[in-house]
Amino acid sequence: MDLRTLRYFITVAQEGTISKAANMLHLTQPTLSKQLMELEEELGVILFIRGNRKITLTEEGSYLVSQAKEILTLVEKTTSNLSKEEHISGDIHIGAGESHAMSFLAKIIHQLINNYPDVKIHLHSGNADELSEKLDNGLLDFVLVIEPVDKKKYNFIQLPAKDCWGLLVPSNSDLASKEYIMPQDLHEIPLLISRQSKTSSELENWFGKSLNELNIIGSYNLLFNASLLVNEQVAYALCLDKIITTDEHSPLCFRPLKPTLEAGLAVIWKNNQIQSKAAKKFLDILYSFITDK
């Protein structure tokens, strides 16, 4: 299974027909069909169900599309970072969940690109569990995470910033009139919580009981969509501050937890990871910003 065949396969999956994919790839239909049949024979699975007008991916085909995209991303990232040795260039892939601390990293990225305009930054959003897995697989260079950090797996730099936990509520709700949210305020009300695995333990320590005792009606990956449910008064969202706009014109407001629950933040990367020149420059600038704080 070579990279060219994987690119062919992804194009067919995206276009939905062999004829469209063949035109895009500047191949004849018989040549492309032969490549796909050989790929299926090599893997020993059926990747497509061929219909009259469109092809449909099998379960195995859908899995291969996902994996093939990650493989090609890793190859392109590696190739880019090895090219143009005479100056600093290449790609840096940074993963981050929703956090106001991203504004701190934005300053680092700004200086990096000003100094090395041929460096390209690629941001990947998601929760910490998903992004850590991508980091482990070599698809990301750095990830912004909420502490604690697994020091056996990752190198890290603590950031001079903290996120504050609280409750996102409609501005016209009774809870909006409170200055703080206490543990007893969470009883009975419908709640949405983050799907990050570390989040549950932090909130349980604050609550003093299992979260199973709360009326949790669902979870969210990224907060924006959850905020729409809060706006419709479906539920309240336990979340971090300064991610959703809650100014005086907003239909939503944020109320911090009491006792205060703060989340430390860190940038992590794999232990013993060989960094590209561009990634090393990113770390140099990050270290200098931390030292100046």
Coordinates of C-alpha atoms in Angstrom, one line a residue:
M1 CA 0.0 0.0 0.0
D2 CA 1.8 3.1 -1.2
L3 CA 1.0 6.8 -0.6
R4 CA -0.1 7.4 -4.2
T5 CA -2.8 4.7 -3.9
L6 CA -4.0 6.2 -0.6
R7 CA -4.4 9.6 -2.3
Y8 CA -6.3 7.9 -5.1
F9 CA -8.6 6.2 -2.5
I10 CA -9.3 9.4 -0.6
T11 CA -10.1 11.3 -3.8
V12 CA -12.6 8.6 -4.8
A13 CA -14.2 8.7 -1.4
Q14 CA -14.5 12.5 -1.5
E15 CA -15.8 12.7 -5.1
G16 CA -18.3 9.8 -4.7
T17 CA -17.8 8.4 -8.2
I18 CA -14.8 6.8 -9.9
S19 CA -15.4 8.9 -13.1
K20 CA -15.2 12.2 -11.2
A21 CA -12.2 11.1 -9.3
A22 CA -10.5 9.9 -12.4
N23 CA -11.0 13.3 -14.1
M24 CA -9.6 15.0 -11.1
L25 CA -6.6 12.7 -10.9
H26 CA -6.0 12.8 -14.7
L27 CA -6.4 9.0 -14.9
T28 CA -8.6 6.8 -17.0
Q29 CA -11.4 5.1 -15.2
P30 CA -10.1 1.6 -15.9
T31 CA -6.7 2.5 -14.5
L32 CA -8.2 4.0 -11.3
S33 CA -10.6 1.0 -10.9
K34 CA -7.6 -1.4 -11.2
Q35 CA -5.7 0.6 -8.5
L36 CA -8.7 0.3 -6.1
M37 CA -9.2 -3.4 -6.8
E38 CA -5.6 -4.1 -6.1
L39 CA -5.9 -2.1 -2.8
E40 CA -8.9 -4.2 -1.8
E41 CA -7.0 -7.4 -2.7
E42 CA -4.0 -6.3 -0.7
L43 CA -6.0 -5.5 2.4
G44 CA -8.4 -8.4 2.0
V45 CA -11.5 -6.2 2.5
I46 CA -14.2 -4.6 0.4
L47 CA -13.8 -0.8 0.6
F48 CA -16.7 0.3 -1.7
I49 CA -20.2 -0.8 -2.6
R50 CA -20.4 0.2 -6.3
G51 CA -23.9 1.6 -7.2
N52 CA -25.2 2.8 -10.6
R53 CA -24.4 6.4 -9.9
K54 CA -22.4 6.6 -6.7
I55 CA -20.1 4.5 -4.6
T56 CA -20.7 3.9 -0.9
L57 CA -18.0 3.3 1.6
T58 CA -18.2 0.1 3.6
E59 CA -17.3 0.3 7.3
E60 CA -13.8 -0.8 6.5
G61 CA -13.6 1.9 3.8
S62 CA -14.7 4.6 6.2
Y63 CA -12.1 3.5 8.7
L64 CA -9.4 3.5 6.0
V65 CA -10.3 7.0 4.9
S66 CA -9.8 8.3 8.4
Q67 CA -6.5 6.6 8.8
A68 CA -5.3 7.4 5.3
K69 CA -5.9 11.2 6.0
E70 CA -3.8 11.0 9.2
I71 CA -1.0 9.1 7.4
L72 CA -0.8 11.6 4.6
T73 CA -1.0 14.5 7.1
L74 CA 2.0 13.1 9.0
V75 CA 3.9 12.5 5.8
E76 CA 3.3 16.1 4.5
K77 CA 4.2 17.5 7.9
T78 CA 7.5 15.6 8.0
T79 CA 8.4 16.5 4.4
S80 CA 7.6 20.2 5.0
N81 CA 9.7 20.3 8.2
L82 CA 12.7 18.7 6.4
S83 CA 12.7 21.0 3.4
K84 CA 14.4 24.4 3.0
E85 CA 17.3 23.7 5.3
E86 CA 18.9 27.0 4.7
H87 CA 16.4 28.9 6.8
I88 CA 13.6 28.3 9.3
S89 CA 10.4 27.0 7.7
G90 CA 7.9 24.2 8.0
D91 CA 4.7 23.4 9.8
I92 CA 3.8 23.5 13.4
H93 CA 0.6 21.7 14.5
I94 CA -0.8 22.9 17.8
G95 CA -3.8 21.3 19.6
A96 CA -5.9 23.2 22.1
G97 CA -9.2 22.9 23.9
E98 CA -11.3 26.0 24.5
S99 CA -9.3 28.2 26.8
H100 CA -8.7 31.9 27.2
A101 CA -5.0 31.0 27.6
M102 CA -5.0 30.6 23.8
S103 CA -4.6 34.4 23.7
F104 CA -1.2 33.9 25.4
L105 CA -0.1 31.4 22.8
A106 CA -1.3 33.8 20.1
K107 CA 1.4 36.2 21.2
I108 CA 4.0 33.5 20.9
I109 CA 2.7 32.6 17.4
H110 CA 2.6 36.3 16.4
Q111 CA 6.3 36.8 17.2
L112 CA 7.3 33.4 15.7
I113 CA 5.7 34.3 12.3
N114 CA 7.1 37.8 12.4
N115 CA 10.6 36.4 12.9
Y116 CA 10.1 33.4 10.5
P117 CA 7.5 34.1 7.9
D118 CA 7.9 30.8 6.2
V119 CA 6.6 28.9 9.2
K120 CA 3.0 27.8 9.0
I121 CA 0.8 27.3 12.0
H122 CA -2.0 24.7 12.0
L123 CA -4.5 24.8 14.9
H124 CA -6.5 21.7 16.0
S125 CA -9.4 22.1 18.3
G126 CA -10.8 19.4 20.5
N127 CA -10.8 18.0 24.1
A128 CA -7.6 17.0 25.9
D129 CA -8.2 13.3 25.5
E130 CA -8.5 13.5 21.7
L131 CA -5.6 15.9 21.3
S132 CA -3.3 13.9 23.5
E133 CA -3.9 10.8 21.4
K134 CA -3.0 12.8 18.2
L135 CA 0.1 14.1 20.0
D136 CA 1.1 10.5 20.9
N137 CA 0.6 9.5 17.3
G138 CA 2.9 12.2 16.0
L139 CA 0.1 14.3 14.3
L140 CA 0.6 17.3 16.7
D141 CA 3.7 19.0 17.9
F142 CA 2.3 20.7 21.0
V143 CA -1.0 20.6 22.9
L144 CA -2.4 23.2 25.3
V145 CA -3.9 21.3 28.3
I146 CA -5.4 21.8 31.7
E147 CA -3.1 20.5 34.5
P148 CA -2.1 18.1 35.9
V149 CA 0.3 16.7 33.3
D150 CA 1.5 13.1 32.9
K151 CA 5.2 13.8 33.5
K152 CA 6.2 10.3 32.5
K153 CA 4.8 10.8 29.0
Y154 CA 5.3 14.5 28.3
N155 CA 7.6 17.5 28.6
F156 CA 5.7 20.6 29.5
I157 CA 5.9 24.3 30.2
Q158 CA 3.5 25.8 32.8
L159 CA 1.8 28.9 31.5
P160 CA 1.4 32.1 33.6
A161 CA -2.4 31.9 33.3
K162 CA -5.3 30.1 34.9
D163 CA -8.8 29.3 33.8
C164 CA -11.7 29.7 36.2
W165 CA -14.6 27.2 36.5
G166 CA -18.1 28.4 36.7
L167 CA -21.7 27.9 35.4
L168 CA -23.0 29.3 32.1
V169 CA -26.6 30.4 32.7
P170 CA -29.3 32.4 30.9
S171 CA -29.2 36.1 31.9
N172 CA -32.9 35.9 32.9
S173 CA -32.6 32.9 35.2
D174 CA -32.7 32.9 39.0
L175 CA -29.0 31.7 39.1
A176 CA -27.9 34.8 37.1
S177 CA -28.8 36.9 40.2
K178 CA -26.2 35.1 42.3
E179 CA -22.6 36.3 42.6
Y180 CA -21.2 32.8 43.0
I181 CA -22.4 29.2 42.4
M182 CA -22.2 27.0 45.5
P183 CA -22.3 23.2 45.4
Q184 CA -25.9 23.2 46.8
D185 CA -27.0 25.4 43.8
L186 CA -26.3 22.5 41.4
H187 CA -28.8 20.1 43.0
E188 CA -31.7 19.3 40.7
I189 CA -30.9 21.7 37.9
P190 CA -30.1 20.1 34.5
L191 CA -26.4 20.2 33.7
L192 CA -24.1 19.8 30.8
I193 CA -20.4 19.0 31.5
S194 CA -17.3 18.7 29.5
R195 CA -16.3 15.2 28.1
Q196 CA -12.7 15.6 29.1
S197 CA -11.8 12.7 31.5
K198 CA -9.8 14.9 33.9
T199 CA -12.6 17.4 34.2
S200 CA -14.9 15.0 36.1
S201 CA -12.4 14.4 38.9
E202 CA -11.7 18.1 39.4
L203 CA -15.4 18.9 39.6
E204 CA -16.0 15.9 42.0
N205 CA -13.3 17.2 44.3
W206 CA -15.0 20.6 44.4
F207 CA -18.5 19.2 44.7
G208 CA -17.4 16.8 47.5
K209 CA -19.6 14.0 46.0
S210 CA -19.9 11.9 42.9
L211 CA -21.2 13.7 39.9
N212 CA -23.7 10.9 39.5
E213 CA -25.7 12.6 42.3
L214 CA -26.2 15.6 40.0
N215 CA -28.8 15.9 37.2
I216 CA -26.4 15.7 34.3
I217 CA -28.4 15.5 31.1
G218 CA -25.5 15.4 28.7
S219 CA -22.0 16.4 27.8
Y220 CA -20.2 18.7 25.3
N221 CA -16.9 18.6 23.4
L222 CA -16.6 22.3 22.6
L223 CA -18.6 24.9 24.4
F224 CA -20.2 26.9 21.6
N225 CA -22.9 24.4 20.8
A226 CA -23.5 23.7 24.5
S227 CA -24.1 27.5 24.9
L228 CA -26.9 27.3 22.4
L229 CA -28.7 24.8 24.6
V230 CA -28.1 27.0 27.6
N231 CA -29.6 29.9 25.6
E232 CA -32.7 27.8 24.9
Q233 CA -32.8 27.0 28.7
V234 CA -32.4 23.3 28.0
A235 CA -29.6 23.1 30.7
Y236 CA -26.8 25.0 32.4
A237 CA -23.2 24.3 31.4
L238 CA -20.3 23.8 33.8
C239 CA -17.5 25.4 31.9
L240 CA -14.4 27.7 31.9
D241 CA -14.7 31.5 31.9
K242 CA -14.0 33.8 28.9
I243 CA -14.8 31.3 26.2
I244 CA -18.3 32.4 25.5
T245 CA -19.1 36.2 25.3
T246 CA -21.1 37.1 28.4
D247 CA -21.1 40.9 28.3
E248 CA -24.1 43.1 29.2
H249 CA -25.6 42.6 25.7
S250 CA -25.4 38.8 25.8
P251 CA -28.4 36.5 26.7
L252 CA -26.0 34.5 28.8
C253 CA -23.9 35.1 31.9
F254 CA -21.1 33.3 33.7
R255 CA -21.1 32.8 37.4
P256 CA -17.8 31.5 39.1
L257 CA -17.9 28.6 41.5
K258 CA -17.3 29.1 45.2
P259 CA -15.0 27.9 46.6
T260 CA -13.0 29.1 43.6
L261 CA -12.0 26.3 41.3
E262 CA -9.1 27.3 39.0
A263 CA -7.4 25.2 36.3
G264 CA -3.6 25.6 35.7
L265 CA -2.5 25.3 32.1
A266 CA 0.5 23.9 30.3
V267 CA 1.9 23.3 26.8
I268 CA 3.0 19.7 26.4
W269 CA 5.0 17.7 23.9
K270 CA 6.2 14.1 23.8
N271 CA 9.2 13.0 25.8
N272 CA 12.3 12.3 23.6
Q273 CA 10.5 13.9 20.6
I274 CA 12.9 15.1 17.9
Q275 CA 11.7 18.7 17.2
S276 CA 11.8 20.4 13.8
K277 CA 13.7 23.6 13.6
A278 CA 10.4 25.5 13.5
A279 CA 9.1 23.7 16.6
K280 CA 12.4 24.5 18.5
K281 CA 12.0 28.2 17.6
F282 CA 8.4 28.1 19.0
L283 CA 9.7 26.7 22.3
D284 CA 12.5 29.3 22.4
I285 CA 10.0 32.1 22.1
L286 CA 7.7 30.5 24.6
Y287 CA 10.5 30.0 27.2
S288 CA 11.5 33.7 26.7
F289 CA 7.9 34.9 27.3
I290 CA 7.6 32.8 30.4
T291 CA 10.9 34.0 31.8
D292 CA 9.9 37.7 31.2
K293 CA 6.6 37.2 33.2

